[in-house]
mmCIF file of C-alpha atoms in Angstrom:
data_model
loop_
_atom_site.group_PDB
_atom_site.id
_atom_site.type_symbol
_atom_site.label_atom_id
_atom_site.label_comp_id
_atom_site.label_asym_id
_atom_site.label_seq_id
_atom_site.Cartn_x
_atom_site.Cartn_y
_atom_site.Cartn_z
ATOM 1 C CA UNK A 1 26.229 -49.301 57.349
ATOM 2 C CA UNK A 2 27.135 -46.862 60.215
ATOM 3 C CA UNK A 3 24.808 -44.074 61.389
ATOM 4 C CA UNK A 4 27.197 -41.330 59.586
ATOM 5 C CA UNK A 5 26.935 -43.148 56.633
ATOM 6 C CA UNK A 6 23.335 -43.537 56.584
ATOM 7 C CA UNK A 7 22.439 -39.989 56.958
ATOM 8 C CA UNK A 8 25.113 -39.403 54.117
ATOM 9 C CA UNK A 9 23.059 -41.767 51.619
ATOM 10 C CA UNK A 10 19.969 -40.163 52.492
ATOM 11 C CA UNK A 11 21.354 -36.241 52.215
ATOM 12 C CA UNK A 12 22.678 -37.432 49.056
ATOM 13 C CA UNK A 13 19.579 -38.788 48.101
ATOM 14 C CA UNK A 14 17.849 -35.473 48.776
ATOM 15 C CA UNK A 15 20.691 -33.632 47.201
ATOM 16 C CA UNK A 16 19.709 -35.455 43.931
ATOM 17 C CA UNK A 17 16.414 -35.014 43.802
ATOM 18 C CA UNK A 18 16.401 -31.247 43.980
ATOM 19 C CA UNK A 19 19.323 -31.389 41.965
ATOM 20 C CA UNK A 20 19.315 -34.877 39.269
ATOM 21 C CA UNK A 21 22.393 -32.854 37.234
ATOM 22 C CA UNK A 22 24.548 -32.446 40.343
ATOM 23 C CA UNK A 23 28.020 -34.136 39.919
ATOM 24 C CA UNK A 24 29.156 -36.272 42.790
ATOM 25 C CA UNK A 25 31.998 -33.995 43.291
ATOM 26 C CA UNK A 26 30.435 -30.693 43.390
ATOM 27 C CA UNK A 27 27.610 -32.629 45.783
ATOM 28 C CA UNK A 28 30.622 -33.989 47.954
ATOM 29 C CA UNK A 29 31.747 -30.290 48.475
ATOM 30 C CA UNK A 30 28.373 -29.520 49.650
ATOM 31 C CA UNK A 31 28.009 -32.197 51.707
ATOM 32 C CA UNK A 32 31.940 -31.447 53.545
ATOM 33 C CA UNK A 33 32.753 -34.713 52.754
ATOM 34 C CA UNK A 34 34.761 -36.316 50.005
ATOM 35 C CA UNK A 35 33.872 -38.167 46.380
ATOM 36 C CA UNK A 36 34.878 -41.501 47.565
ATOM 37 C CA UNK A 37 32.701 -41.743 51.212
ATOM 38 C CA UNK A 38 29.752 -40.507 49.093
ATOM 39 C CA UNK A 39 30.143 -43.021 46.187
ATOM 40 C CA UNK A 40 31.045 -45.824 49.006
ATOM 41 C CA UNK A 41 27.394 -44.848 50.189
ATOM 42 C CA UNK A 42 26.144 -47.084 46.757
ATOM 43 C CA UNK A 43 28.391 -49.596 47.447
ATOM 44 C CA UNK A 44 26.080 -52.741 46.511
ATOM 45 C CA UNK A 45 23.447 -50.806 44.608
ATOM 46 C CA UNK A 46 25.760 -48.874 41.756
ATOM 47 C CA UNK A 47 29.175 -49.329 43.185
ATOM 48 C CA UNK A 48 31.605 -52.347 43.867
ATOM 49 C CA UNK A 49 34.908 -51.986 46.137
ATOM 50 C CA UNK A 50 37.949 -53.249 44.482
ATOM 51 C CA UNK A 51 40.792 -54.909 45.915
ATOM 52 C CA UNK A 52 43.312 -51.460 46.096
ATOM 53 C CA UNK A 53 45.664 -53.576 43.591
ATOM 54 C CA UNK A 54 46.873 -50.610 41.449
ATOM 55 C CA UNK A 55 48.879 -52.524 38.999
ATOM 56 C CA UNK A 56 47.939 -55.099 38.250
ATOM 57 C CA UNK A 57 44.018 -53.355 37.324
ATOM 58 C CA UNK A 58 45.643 -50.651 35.434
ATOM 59 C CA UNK A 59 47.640 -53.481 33.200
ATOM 60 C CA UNK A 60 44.711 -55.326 32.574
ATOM 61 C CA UNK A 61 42.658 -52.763 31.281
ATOM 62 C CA UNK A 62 44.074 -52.910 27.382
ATOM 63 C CA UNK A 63 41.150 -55.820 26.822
ATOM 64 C CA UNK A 64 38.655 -53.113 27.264
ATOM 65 C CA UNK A 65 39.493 -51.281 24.197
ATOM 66 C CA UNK A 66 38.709 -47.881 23.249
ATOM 67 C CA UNK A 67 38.148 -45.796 26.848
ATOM 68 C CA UNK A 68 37.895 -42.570 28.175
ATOM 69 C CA UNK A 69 40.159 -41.518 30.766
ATOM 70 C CA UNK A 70 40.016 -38.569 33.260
ATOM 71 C CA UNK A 71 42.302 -36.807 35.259
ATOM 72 C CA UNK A 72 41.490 -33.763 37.028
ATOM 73 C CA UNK A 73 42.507 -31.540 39.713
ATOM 74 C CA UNK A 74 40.261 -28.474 41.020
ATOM 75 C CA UNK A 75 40.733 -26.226 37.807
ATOM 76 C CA UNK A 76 41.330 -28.410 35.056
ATOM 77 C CA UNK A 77 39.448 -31.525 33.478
ATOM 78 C CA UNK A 78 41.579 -33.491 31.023
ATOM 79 C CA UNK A 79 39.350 -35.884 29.466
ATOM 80 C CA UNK A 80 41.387 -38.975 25.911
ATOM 81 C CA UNK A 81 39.754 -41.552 24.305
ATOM 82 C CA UNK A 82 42.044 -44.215 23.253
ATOM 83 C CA UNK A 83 43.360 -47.836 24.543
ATOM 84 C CA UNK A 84 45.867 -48.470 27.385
ATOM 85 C CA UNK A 85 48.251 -49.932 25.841
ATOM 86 C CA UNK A 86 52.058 -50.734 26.909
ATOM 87 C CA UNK A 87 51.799 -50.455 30.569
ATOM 88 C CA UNK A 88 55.523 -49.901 32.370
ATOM 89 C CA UNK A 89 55.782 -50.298 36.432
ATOM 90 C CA UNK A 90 59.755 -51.041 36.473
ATOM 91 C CA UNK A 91 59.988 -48.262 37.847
ATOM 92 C CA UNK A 92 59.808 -46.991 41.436
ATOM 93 C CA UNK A 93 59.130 -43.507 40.497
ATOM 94 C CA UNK A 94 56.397 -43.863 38.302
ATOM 95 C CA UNK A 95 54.366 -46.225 36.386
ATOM 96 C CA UNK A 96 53.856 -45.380 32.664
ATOM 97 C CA UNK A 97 51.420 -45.592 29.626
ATOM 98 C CA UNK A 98 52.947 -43.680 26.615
ATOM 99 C CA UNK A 99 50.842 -44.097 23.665
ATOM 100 C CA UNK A 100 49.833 -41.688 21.212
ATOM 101 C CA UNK A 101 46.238 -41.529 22.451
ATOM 102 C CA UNK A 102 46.412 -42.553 26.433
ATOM 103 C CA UNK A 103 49.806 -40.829 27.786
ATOM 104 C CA UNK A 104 49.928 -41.214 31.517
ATOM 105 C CA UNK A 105 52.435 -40.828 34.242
ATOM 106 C CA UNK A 106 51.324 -42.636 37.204
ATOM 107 C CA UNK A 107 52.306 -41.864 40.939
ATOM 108 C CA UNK A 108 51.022 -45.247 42.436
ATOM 109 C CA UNK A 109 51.800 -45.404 45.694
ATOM 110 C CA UNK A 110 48.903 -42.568 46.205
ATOM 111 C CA UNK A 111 46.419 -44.634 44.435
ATOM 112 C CA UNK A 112 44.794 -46.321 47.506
ATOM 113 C CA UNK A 113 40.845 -47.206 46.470
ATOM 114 C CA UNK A 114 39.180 -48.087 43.783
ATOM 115 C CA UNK A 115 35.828 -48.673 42.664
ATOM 116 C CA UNK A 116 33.711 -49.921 39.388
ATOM 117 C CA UNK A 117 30.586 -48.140 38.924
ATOM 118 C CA UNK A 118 27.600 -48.634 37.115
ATOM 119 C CA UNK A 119 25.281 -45.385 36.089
ATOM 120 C CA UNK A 120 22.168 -45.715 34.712
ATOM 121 C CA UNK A 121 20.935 -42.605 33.098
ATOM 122 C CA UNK A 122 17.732 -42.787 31.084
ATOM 123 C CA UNK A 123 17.894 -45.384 28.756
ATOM 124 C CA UNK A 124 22.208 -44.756 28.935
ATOM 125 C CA UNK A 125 24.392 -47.140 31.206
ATOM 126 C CA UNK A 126 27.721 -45.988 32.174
ATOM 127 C CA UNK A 127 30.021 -47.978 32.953
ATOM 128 C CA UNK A 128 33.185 -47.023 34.831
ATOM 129 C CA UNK A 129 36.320 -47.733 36.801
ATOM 130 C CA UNK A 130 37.330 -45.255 39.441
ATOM 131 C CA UNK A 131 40.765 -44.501 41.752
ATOM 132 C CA UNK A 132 41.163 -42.714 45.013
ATOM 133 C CA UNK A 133 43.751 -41.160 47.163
ATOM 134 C CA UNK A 134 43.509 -41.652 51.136
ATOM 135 C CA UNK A 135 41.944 -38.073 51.219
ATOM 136 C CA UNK A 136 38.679 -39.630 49.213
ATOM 137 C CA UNK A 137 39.726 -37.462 46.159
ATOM 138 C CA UNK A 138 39.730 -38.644 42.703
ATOM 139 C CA UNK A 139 42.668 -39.512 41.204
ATOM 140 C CA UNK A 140 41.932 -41.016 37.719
ATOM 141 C CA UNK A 141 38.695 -42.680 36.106
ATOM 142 C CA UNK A 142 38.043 -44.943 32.994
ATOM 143 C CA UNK A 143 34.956 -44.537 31.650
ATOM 144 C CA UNK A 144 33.568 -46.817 28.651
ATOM 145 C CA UNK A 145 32.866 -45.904 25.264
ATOM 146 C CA UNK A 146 30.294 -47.066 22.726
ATOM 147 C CA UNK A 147 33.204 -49.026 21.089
ATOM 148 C CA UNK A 148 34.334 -50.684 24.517
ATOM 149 C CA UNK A 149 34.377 -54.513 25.261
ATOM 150 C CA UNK A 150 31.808 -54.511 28.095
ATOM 151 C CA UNK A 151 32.542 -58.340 28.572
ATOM 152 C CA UNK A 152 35.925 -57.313 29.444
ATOM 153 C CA UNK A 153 35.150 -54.884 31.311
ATOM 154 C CA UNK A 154 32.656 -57.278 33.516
ATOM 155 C CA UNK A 155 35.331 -60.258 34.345
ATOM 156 C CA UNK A 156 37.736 -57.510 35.349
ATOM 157 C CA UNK A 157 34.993 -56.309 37.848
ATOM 158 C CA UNK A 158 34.341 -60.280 39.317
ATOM 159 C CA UNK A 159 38.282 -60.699 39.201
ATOM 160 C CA UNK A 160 39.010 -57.552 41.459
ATOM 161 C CA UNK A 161 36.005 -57.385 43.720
ATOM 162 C CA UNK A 162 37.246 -56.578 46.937
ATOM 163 C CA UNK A 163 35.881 -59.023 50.506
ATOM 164 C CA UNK A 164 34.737 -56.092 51.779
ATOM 165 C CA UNK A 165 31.676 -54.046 50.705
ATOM 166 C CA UNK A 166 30.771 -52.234 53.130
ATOM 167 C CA UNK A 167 29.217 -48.792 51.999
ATOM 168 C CA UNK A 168 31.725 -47.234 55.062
ATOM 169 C CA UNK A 169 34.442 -45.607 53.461
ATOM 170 C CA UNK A 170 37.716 -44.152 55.628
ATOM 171 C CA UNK A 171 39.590 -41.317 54.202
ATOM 172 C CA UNK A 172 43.141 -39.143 55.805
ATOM 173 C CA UNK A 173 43.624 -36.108 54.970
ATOM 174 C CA UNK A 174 46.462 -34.685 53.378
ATOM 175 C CA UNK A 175 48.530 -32.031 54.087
ATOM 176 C CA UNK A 176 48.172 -29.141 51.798
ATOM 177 C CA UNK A 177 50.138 -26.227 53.214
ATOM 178 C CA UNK A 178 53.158 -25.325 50.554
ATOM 179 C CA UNK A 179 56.052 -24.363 52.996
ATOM 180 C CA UNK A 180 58.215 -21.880 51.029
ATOM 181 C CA UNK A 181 61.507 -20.398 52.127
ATOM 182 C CA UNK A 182 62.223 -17.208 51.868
ATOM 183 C CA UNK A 183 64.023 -15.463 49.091
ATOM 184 C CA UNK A 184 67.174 -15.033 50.978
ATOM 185 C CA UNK A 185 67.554 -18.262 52.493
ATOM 186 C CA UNK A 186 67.755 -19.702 48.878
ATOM 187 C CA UNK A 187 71.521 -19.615 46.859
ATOM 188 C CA UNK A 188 70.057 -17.437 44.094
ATOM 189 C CA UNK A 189 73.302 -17.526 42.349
ATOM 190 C CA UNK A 190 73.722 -21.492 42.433
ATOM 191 C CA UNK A 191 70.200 -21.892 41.667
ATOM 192 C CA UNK A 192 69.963 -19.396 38.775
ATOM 193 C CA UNK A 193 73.439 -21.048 37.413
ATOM 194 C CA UNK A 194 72.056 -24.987 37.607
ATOM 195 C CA UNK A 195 68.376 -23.596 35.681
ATOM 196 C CA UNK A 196 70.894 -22.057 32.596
ATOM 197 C CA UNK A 197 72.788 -25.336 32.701
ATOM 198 C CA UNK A 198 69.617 -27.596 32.460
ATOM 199 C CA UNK A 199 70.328 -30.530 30.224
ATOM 200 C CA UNK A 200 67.177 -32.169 30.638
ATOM 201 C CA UNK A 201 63.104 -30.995 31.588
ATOM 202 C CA UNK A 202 62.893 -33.597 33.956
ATOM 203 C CA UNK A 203 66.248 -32.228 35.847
ATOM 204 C CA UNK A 204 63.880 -28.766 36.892
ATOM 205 C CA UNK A 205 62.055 -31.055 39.427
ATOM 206 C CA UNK A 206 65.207 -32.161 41.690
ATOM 207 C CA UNK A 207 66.762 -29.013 40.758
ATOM 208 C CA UNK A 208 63.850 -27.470 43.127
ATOM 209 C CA UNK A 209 64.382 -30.034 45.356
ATOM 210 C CA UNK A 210 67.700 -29.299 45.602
ATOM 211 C CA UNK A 211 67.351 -25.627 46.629
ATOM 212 C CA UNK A 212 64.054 -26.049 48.782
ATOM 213 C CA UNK A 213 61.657 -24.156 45.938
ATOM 214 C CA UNK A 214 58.243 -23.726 45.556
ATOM 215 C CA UNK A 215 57.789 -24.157 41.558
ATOM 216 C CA UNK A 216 56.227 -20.303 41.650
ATOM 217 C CA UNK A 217 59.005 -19.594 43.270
ATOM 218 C CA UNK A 218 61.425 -20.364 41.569
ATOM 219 C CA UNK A 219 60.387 -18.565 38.658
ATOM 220 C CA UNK A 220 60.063 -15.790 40.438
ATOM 221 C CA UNK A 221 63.940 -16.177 41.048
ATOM 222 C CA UNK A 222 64.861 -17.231 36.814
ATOM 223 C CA UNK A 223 68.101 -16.060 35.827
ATOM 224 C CA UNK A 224 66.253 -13.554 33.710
ATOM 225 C CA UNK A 225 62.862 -12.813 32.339
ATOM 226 C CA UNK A 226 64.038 -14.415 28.905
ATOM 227 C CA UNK A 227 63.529 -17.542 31.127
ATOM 228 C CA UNK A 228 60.495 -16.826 33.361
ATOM 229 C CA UNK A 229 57.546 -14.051 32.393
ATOM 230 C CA UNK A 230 54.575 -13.625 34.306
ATOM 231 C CA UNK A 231 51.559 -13.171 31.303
ATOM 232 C CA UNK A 232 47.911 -12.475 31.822
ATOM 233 C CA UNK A 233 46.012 -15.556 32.065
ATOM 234 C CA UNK A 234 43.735 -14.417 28.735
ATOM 235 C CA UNK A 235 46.785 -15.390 26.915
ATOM 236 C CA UNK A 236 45.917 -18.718 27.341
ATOM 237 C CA UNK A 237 42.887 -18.167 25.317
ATOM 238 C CA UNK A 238 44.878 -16.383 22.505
ATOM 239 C CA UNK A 239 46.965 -19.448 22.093
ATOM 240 C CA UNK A 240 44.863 -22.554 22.009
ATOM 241 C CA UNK A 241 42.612 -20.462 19.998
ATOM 242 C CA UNK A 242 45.669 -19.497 17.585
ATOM 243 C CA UNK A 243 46.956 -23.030 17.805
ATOM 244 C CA UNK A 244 43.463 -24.371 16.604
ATOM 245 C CA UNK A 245 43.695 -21.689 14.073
ATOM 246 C CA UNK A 246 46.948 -22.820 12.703
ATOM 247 C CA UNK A 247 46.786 -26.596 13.058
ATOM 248 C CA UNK A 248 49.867 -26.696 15.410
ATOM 249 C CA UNK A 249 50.018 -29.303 18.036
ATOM 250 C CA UNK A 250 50.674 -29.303 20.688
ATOM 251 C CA UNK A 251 50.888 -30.764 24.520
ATOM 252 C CA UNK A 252 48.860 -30.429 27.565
ATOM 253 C CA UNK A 253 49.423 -31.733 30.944
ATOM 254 C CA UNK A 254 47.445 -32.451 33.582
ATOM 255 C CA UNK A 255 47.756 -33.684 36.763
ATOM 256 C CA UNK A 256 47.343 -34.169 40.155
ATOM 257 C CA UNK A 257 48.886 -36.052 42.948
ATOM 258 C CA UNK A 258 48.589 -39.439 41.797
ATOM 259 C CA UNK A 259 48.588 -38.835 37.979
ATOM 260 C CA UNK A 260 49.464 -36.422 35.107
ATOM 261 C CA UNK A 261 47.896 -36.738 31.587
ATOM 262 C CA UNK A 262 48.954 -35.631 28.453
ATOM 263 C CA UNK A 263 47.328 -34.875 25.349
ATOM 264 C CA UNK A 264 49.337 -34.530 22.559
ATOM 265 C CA UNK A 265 48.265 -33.083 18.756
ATOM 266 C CA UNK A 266 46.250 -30.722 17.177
ATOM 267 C CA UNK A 267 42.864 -29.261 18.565
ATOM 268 C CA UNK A 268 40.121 -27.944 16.864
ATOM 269 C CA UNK A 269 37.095 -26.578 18.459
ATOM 270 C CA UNK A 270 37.894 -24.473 21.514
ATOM 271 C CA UNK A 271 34.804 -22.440 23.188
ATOM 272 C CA UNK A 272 33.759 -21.050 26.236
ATOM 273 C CA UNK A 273 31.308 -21.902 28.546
ATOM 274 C CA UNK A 274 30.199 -19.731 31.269
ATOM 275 C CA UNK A 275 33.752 -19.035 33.105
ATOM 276 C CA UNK A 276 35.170 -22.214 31.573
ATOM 277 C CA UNK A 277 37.536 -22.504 28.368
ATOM 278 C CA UNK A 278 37.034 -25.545 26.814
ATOM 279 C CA UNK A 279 38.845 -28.086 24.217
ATOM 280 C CA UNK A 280 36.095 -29.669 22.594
ATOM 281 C CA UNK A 281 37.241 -32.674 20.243
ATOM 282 C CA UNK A 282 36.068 -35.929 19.026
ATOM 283 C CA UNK A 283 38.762 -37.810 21.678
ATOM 284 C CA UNK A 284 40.415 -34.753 23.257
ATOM 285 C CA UNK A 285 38.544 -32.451 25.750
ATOM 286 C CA UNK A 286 39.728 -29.870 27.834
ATOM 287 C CA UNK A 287 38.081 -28.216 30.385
ATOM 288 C CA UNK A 288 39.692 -25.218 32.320
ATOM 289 C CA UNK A 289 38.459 -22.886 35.081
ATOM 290 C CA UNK A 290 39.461 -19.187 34.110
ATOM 291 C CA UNK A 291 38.576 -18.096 37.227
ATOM 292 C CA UNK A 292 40.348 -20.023 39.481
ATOM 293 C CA UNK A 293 43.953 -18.884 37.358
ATOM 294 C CA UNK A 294 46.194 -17.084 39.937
ATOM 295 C CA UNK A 295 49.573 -16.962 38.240
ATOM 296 C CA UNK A 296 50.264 -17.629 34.203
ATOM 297 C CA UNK A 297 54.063 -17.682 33.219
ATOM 298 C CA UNK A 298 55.518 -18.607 30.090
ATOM 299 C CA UNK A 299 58.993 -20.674 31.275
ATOM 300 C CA UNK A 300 61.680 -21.788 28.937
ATOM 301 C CA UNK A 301 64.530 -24.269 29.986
ATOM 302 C CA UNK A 302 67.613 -25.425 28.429
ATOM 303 C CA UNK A 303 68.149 -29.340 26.890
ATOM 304 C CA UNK A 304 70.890 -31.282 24.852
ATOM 305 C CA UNK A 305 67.807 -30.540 22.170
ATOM 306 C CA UNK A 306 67.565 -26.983 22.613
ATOM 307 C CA UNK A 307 65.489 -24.418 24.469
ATOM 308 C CA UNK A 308 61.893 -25.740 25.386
ATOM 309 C CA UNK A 309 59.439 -23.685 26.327
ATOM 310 C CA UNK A 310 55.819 -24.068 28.092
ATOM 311 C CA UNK A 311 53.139 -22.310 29.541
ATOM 312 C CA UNK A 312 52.472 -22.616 33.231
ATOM 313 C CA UNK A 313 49.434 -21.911 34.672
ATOM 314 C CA UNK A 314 49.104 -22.014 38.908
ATOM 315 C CA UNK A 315 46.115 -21.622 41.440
ATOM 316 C CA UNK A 316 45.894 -19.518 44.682
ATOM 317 C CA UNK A 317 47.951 -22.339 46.148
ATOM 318 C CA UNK A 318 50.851 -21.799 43.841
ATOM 319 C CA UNK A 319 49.673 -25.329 42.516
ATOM 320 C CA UNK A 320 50.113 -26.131 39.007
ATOM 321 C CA UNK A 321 46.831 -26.718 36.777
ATOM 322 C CA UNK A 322 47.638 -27.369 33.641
ATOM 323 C CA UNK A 323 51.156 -27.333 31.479
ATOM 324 C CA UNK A 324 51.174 -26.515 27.994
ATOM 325 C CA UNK A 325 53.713 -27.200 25.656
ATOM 326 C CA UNK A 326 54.759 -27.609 21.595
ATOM 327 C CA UNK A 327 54.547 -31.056 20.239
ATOM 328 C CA UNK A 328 57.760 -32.848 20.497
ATOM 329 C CA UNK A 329 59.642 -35.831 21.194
ATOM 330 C CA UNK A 330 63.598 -36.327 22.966
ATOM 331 C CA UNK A 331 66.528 -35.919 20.424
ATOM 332 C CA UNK A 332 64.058 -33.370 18.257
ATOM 333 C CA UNK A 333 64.401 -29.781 18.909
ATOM 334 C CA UNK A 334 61.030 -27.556 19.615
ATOM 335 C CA UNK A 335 58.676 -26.886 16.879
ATOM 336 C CA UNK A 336 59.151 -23.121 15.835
ATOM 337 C CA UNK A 337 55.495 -23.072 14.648
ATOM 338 C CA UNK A 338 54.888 -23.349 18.279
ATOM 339 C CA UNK A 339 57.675 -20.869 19.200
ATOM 340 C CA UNK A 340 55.535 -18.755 17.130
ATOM 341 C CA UNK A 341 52.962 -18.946 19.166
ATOM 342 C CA UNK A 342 54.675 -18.114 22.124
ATOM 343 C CA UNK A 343 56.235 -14.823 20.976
ATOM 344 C CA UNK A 344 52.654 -13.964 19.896
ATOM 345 C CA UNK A 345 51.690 -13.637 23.274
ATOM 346 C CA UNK A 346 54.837 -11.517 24.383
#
């Protein structure tokens, strides 16, 4: 263990004691350093390395049974219970899970650490698994439940333990800056033309690319404000609360770099807590930061299926938090109870 790493141990050390219900994140903000070098400082206490071999962990996690998995970015917590079945990598783009309980899109080649973990709290053990991008920032964890296979759980550990466990832990930053062009260096006309043409949600991302946009943006620049509409972020409130109301279900993504998850279904108990609106179900919990809401628009786009339409809620950064959307499937057009809920908020 380096000197730097020492004197990170022992600030976190300190950090818990006048604090024992301090999160590792919010103490690695403190600290000016990032999740992963201060869990690497329990590396053969709590924590083991793992060898960084994405795939073939996340396809071997089904054994495990029922989980919990997290994503997160700085806003938004998306917390499902369920089992990982039906893992896809054929693809180069991204690696799937699409279940009706864990629903995953998976960006691997930013997944670049990983980690088991072992928390004892009380007379409560947690057990958990636990990816990082090369900035040290947490991509995606599995936590076990009460109904998990611990067993499992333990031979995956011995089977993926990296050589090296040294508590040292290197992270690269990433670059965050969001270079936008401005408005008239973009082809407004083609750009507005290709959005009305959309046969597909997916098509929106390269048709972005194509035309150099920021996702804020470009709606900013919609064809019209039937498309695009800038709302007040309270209106998020209004509809998960009128969607738990109503029974109607309904889709939330979130994501960051290296993963988006989705929840899809009814809610039930929404709440707030402190400046955070919460989703509080038996497997489903949300957990969003009102305050840190720069930008809520809702955003409609054409498909062989009909118009589909979400709400799209952005940081300072003109990054996207969380996406919501009706429940619905390809080849089935949108749900009107949920179209109902849109034109509540208008």
């Amino acid at each position: 263990m380096n000197t730097e790493t020492q004197n990170l141990k022992e600030l976190w050390s300190q950090l818990k004691q006048q604090n024992p219900r301090l999160r590792i994140r919010n103490a690695a903000q403190e600290l000016n350093v990032s999740e992963a070098q201060l869990l690497a400082t329990q590396i053969g206490e709590t924590v083991t390395r793992l060898q960084p071999n994405i795939v073939a962990i996340l396809s071997e996690i089904e054994p495990l049974g029922k989980v919990m998995a997290l994503t997160r970015n700085n806003e938004c917590v998306h917390e499902r219970k369920g089992i990982y079945s039906n893992p896809d990598f054929s693809s180069p783009h991204a690696g799937l899970f699409v279940n009706p309980d864990i629903d995953l899109r998976i960006f691997v080649s930013h997944w670049t650490k990983a980690y088991a973990v072992v928390e004892q709290t009380g007379d409560l053990t947690r057990k958990s698994l636990q990816f990082f991008g090369k900035d040290g920032e947490a991509i995606h964890k599995i936590y076990l439940t009460p109904q998990s296979n611990e067993e499992a759980f333990d031979i995956l550990v011995k089977k993926y333990t990296s050589d090296d466990q040294s508590p040292d832990e290197v992270t690269t930053p990433y670059n965050t800056s969001l270079d936008e062009l401005r408005d008239d260096e973009i082809d407004v006309t083609s750009f507005q033309k290709g959005w009305t043409e959309l046969q597909d949600t997916h098509d929106f991302f390269m048709l972005l690319k194509q035309h150099k946009l920021t996702r804020t943006q470009a709606l900013r620049l919609a064809p019209s404000p039937y498309f695009a509409t800038q709302i007040n972020k309270e209106a998020i409130v209004t509809m998960l609360e009128n969607a738990s109301a109503k029974k109607t279900p309904i889709m939330v993504f979130v994501g960051n770099k290296g993963n988006i998850q989705i929840h899809t279904g009814e809610i039930n108990k929404v709440l707030w807590h402190h400046n955070w609106f919460n989703i509080i179900d038996p497997d489903f919990n949300m957990h969003l930061d009102m305050d840190k809401i720069a930008q809520t628009w809702i955003v409609r786009k054409p498909t062989t299926d009909g118009i589909v339409t979400s709400i799209e809620v952005f940081n300072e950064m003109g990054e996207i938090i969380v996406q919501f959307f009706g429940k619905r499937k390809p080849g089935i057009p949108e749900l009107e109870e949920w179209q109902d809920l849109i034109k509540d908020l208008n």
